[in-house]
Coordinates of C-alpha atoms in Angstrom, one line a residue:
M282 CA 107.5 79.7 95.0
R283 CA 104.8 77.0 94.5
N284 CA 103.1 78.0 97.8
T285 CA 103.1 81.7 96.7
L286 CA 101.6 80.8 93.4
I287 CA 98.9 78.8 95.1
L288 CA 98.1 81.7 97.4
I289 CA 97.9 84.1 94.4
K290 CA 95.5 81.8 92.6
H291 CA 93.4 81.5 95.8
E292 CA 93.4 85.3 96.3
I293 CA 92.3 86.0 92.7
I294 CA 89.4 83.5 92.9
N295 CA 88.2 84.9 96.2
L296 CA 88.3 88.5 94.8
L297 CA 86.4 87.5 91.7
R298 CA 83.7 85.9 93.9
N299 CA 83.0 89.1 95.6
P300 CA 80.4 91.3 93.7
A301 CA 81.5 94.5 95.5
I302 CA 85.1 94.0 94.4
L303 CA 84.0 93.3 90.8
A304 CA 82.1 96.6 90.9
V305 CA 85.2 98.4 92.0
V306 CA 87.1 96.8 89.1
L307 CA 84.4 97.5 86.5
L308 CA 83.4 101.0 87.6
P309 CA 86.4 102.9 86.0
I310 CA 85.8 101.1 82.7
F311 CA 82.2 102.2 82.4
M312 CA 82.7 105.6 83.9
S313 CA 85.6 106.3 81.5
K314 CA 83.5 105.5 78.5
I315 CA 80.5 107.5 79.5
I316 CA 82.4 110.6 80.7
T317 CA 85.0 110.5 77.9
T318 CA 82.3 110.4 75.2
T319 CA 80.5 113.3 76.9
M320 CA 83.7 115.4 77.2
K321 CA 84.6 114.7 73.6
M322 CA 81.3 116.0 72.5
A323 CA 82.0 119.2 74.5
D324 CA 85.5 119.4 73.0
Q325 CA 87.1 119.0 76.5
E326 CA 89.9 116.4 76.2
F327 CA 92.5 117.5 78.7
L328 CA 94.5 114.4 79.7
L329 CA 91.2 112.5 79.4
L330 CA 92.2 108.9 78.8
S331 CA 95.3 109.0 80.9
I332 CA 93.3 110.3 83.8
W333 CA 90.8 107.4 83.6
I334 CA 93.7 104.9 83.4
L335 CA 95.0 106.5 86.6
F336 CA 91.5 106.3 88.1
A337 CA 91.6 102.5 87.5
Q338 CA 95.0 102.4 89.2
V339 CA 94.0 104.3 92.3
M340 CA 90.5 102.9 92.6
V341 CA 91.5 99.2 92.4
G342 CA 95.0 99.5 93.9
I343 CA 94.2 101.6 97.0
M344 CA 90.5 100.8 97.6
L345 CA 90.9 97.0 97.4
T346 CA 94.3 96.5 99.0
G347 CA 94.0 98.7 102.1
P348 CA 90.6 97.7 103.5
N349 CA 91.1 94.0 102.5
L350 CA 94.4 93.8 104.4
I351 CA 92.8 95.4 107.5
E352 CA 89.9 93.0 107.4
E353 CA 92.4 90.1 107.1
R354 CA 94.4 91.4 110.0
E355 CA 91.2 91.7 112.1
A356 CA 90.2 88.1 111.2
K357 CA 93.8 86.9 112.0
T358 CA 94.1 85.5 108.4
I359 CA 97.6 86.8 108.0
D360 CA 98.7 85.4 111.4
A361 CA 97.3 82.0 110.3
L362 CA 99.2 82.1 107.0
L363 CA 102.4 82.9 108.9
C364 CA 102.1 79.5 110.5
S365 CA 102.4 78.0 106.9
P366 CA 105.7 77.8 105.0
L367 CA 105.1 81.3 103.6
N368 CA 106.8 84.3 105.2
F369 CA 105.4 87.8 105.6
G370 CA 106.9 89.1 102.4
Q371 CA 105.5 86.2 100.3
I372 CA 102.0 86.7 101.8
I373 CA 101.9 90.4 101.1
F374 CA 103.3 89.9 97.6
A375 CA 100.7 87.3 96.8
K376 CA 97.8 89.4 98.0
G377 CA 99.2 92.5 96.3
F378 CA 99.9 90.6 93.1
A379 CA 96.3 89.3 92.9
I380 CA 95.0 92.9 93.2
L381 CA 97.6 94.1 90.6
V382 CA 96.1 91.6 88.1
L383 CA 92.7 93.2 88.6
S384 CA 94.2 96.6 88.3
M385 CA 95.9 95.8 85.0
F386 CA 92.7 94.3 83.7
S387 CA 90.8 97.5 84.6
Q388 CA 93.4 99.8 83.1
I389 CA 93.7 97.8 79.8
A390 CA 89.9 97.6 79.5
V391 CA 89.7 101.4 80.0
Y392 CA 92.0 101.9 77.1
L393 CA 90.4 99.2 74.8
I394 CA 86.8 100.4 75.4
N395 CA 87.8 104.0 74.4
E396 CA 90.5 103.5 71.8
G397 CA 90.0 99.9 70.5
F398 CA 92.8 97.5 70.1
N399 CA 95.9 98.9 68.4
S400 CA 99.7 98.7 68.8
S401 CA 99.8 101.9 70.8
I402 CA 98.7 100.0 73.9
F403 CA 102.0 98.0 74.1
P404 CA 104.3 100.9 75.3
L405 CA 101.6 101.9 77.8
L406 CA 101.7 98.5 79.5
I407 CA 104.9 99.5 81.4
P408 CA 103.6 102.7 83.1
M409 CA 100.3 100.9 83.6
L410 CA 102.2 98.1 85.5
V411 CA 104.5 100.5 87.4
G412 CA 101.6 102.8 88.3
G413 CA 99.5 99.8 89.4
I414 CA 102.3 98.6 91.6
I415 CA 102.6 102.0 93.3
F416 CA 99.0 102.3 94.3
V417 CA 98.8 98.6 95.5
Q418 CA 101.8 99.5 97.6
I419 CA 100.1 102.6 99.0
G420 CA 97.0 100.5 99.8
A421 CA 99.2 97.8 101.5
I422 CA 100.9 100.4 103.7
I423 CA 97.5 101.8 104.7
G424 CA 96.2 98.2 105.3
L425 CA 99.2 97.3 107.5
K426 CA 99.5 100.5 109.5
I427 CA 95.9 101.5 110.2
E428 CA 94.2 99.5 113.0
S429 CA 90.5 99.6 112.3
S430 CA 88.6 98.8 109.1
Q431 CA 86.5 101.9 109.5
S432 CA 89.5 104.2 109.7
G433 CA 91.3 102.3 107.0
S434 CA 88.4 102.6 104.5
A435 CA 88.1 106.3 105.3
L436 CA 91.9 107.0 104.8
S437 CA 91.9 104.8 101.7
S438 CA 89.1 106.9 100.2
I439 CA 90.8 110.2 101.2
V440 CA 94.1 109.2 99.6
M441 CA 92.5 107.8 96.5
V442 CA 90.4 110.9 95.9
S443 CA 93.3 113.3 96.6
L444 CA 95.7 111.5 94.3
F445 CA 93.1 111.4 91.5
L446 CA 91.8 115.0 91.8
I447 CA 95.2 116.7 92.1
V448 CA 95.9 115.5 88.5
S449 CA 92.8 117.3 87.3
V450 CA 93.7 120.7 88.8
Y451 CA 97.5 121.1 89.0
E452 CA 97.8 122.3 85.4
L453 CA 95.6 125.3 86.4
L454 CA 98.2 126.4 89.0
P455 CA 101.2 128.6 88.2
E456 CA 103.7 126.9 85.9
W457 CA 106.5 127.2 88.4
T458 CA 104.6 124.8 90.7
H459 CA 104.5 122.0 88.1
K460 CA 108.0 120.8 88.9
L461 CA 106.9 120.3 92.5
F462 CA 103.6 118.6 91.7
V463 CA 105.3 116.2 89.3
L464 CA 106.9 114.6 92.5
I465 CA 103.4 113.3 93.3
P466 CA 103.1 109.7 92.1
S467 CA 99.7 110.1 90.4
I468 CA 100.9 113.1 88.4
G469 CA 104.1 111.4 87.3
V470 CA 102.3 108.3 86.1
T471 CA 99.6 110.4 84.3
E472 CA 102.2 112.6 82.5
V473 CA 104.2 109.5 81.3
L474 CA 100.9 107.9 80.1
N475 CA 99.7 111.0 78.4
N476 CA 103.0 111.7 76.6
L477 CA 103.2 108.2 75.3
M478 CA 99.7 108.4 73.9
T479 CA 100.2 111.9 72.4
Y480 CA 103.8 111.9 71.2
N481 CA 104.9 108.3 71.6
E482 CA 107.8 109.5 73.7
F483 CA 108.8 108.3 77.2
L484 CA 109.3 111.1 79.8
I485 CA 112.6 110.0 81.5
Y486 CA 112.4 112.5 84.4
Q487 CA 108.8 111.7 85.4
G488 CA 109.4 108.0 84.8
S489 CA 112.4 108.1 87.1
I490 CA 110.4 109.7 89.8
V491 CA 107.8 107.1 89.6
L492 CA 110.4 104.3 89.9
V493 CA 111.9 106.0 92.9
W494 CA 108.4 105.9 94.5
V495 CA 108.3 102.1 93.9
I496 CA 111.6 101.7 95.7
I497 CA 110.6 104.0 98.6
F498 CA 107.3 102.1 99.1
S499 CA 109.1 98.7 98.8
L500 CA 111.5 99.7 101.5
W501 CA 108.7 101.0 103.7
L502 CA 106.8 97.7 103.3
T503 CA 110.0 95.8 104.1
N504 CA 110.4 97.8 107.3
I505 CA 106.8 97.0 108.2
G506 CA 107.5 93.3 107.6
R507 CA 110.5 93.4 110.0
K508 CA 108.4 94.9 112.7
W509 CA 105.5 92.6 112.1
T510 CA 107.6 89.4 112.5
H511 CA 109.6 90.5 115.5

């Protein structure tokens, strides 16, 4: 446990020292304020804040985790760490947790810069955390499965943009399709966030789907770990 905590601390420090990574973390915060203010002036507020919280989740979770893991694989950093007392699961957990910390910071900052500090943020911390975990997991799967950093960055961008944009357009599609689209992780997370902010009620069905995705991706990563170490 101590070795894992040391690695988490080391990862967070390294991430914060990289200006490009800081830009990825801060971008959703400033974009949300600028665009939210503009859209409010135009009376267009469809899922606005929840979409920008989602943007922080997918931007930080996928775009940092995937390419970073591929770079570390190419540099043999993970192989070197496997020679330490840490096992594969602990290494990936530490690296993922460090990025999750940045994801939570970005999400919370998006809320605070737009709504200010109030008690409504506390129920939102759960879907923020679970959503953050899902997109870090997706990034980790990309980072561990794709061989080259160029391909990994491209795929990470495609997945990130697709998961973000689908939330903006699915409501325009026929209503009967909504039950299918809610199976997509980004839509489930956004609906839970939006319902909590609007009605202060937790959507059990959508929340359950999101938790199922966490379990599925956890099992997938466990399977990758078995293949990696054998």
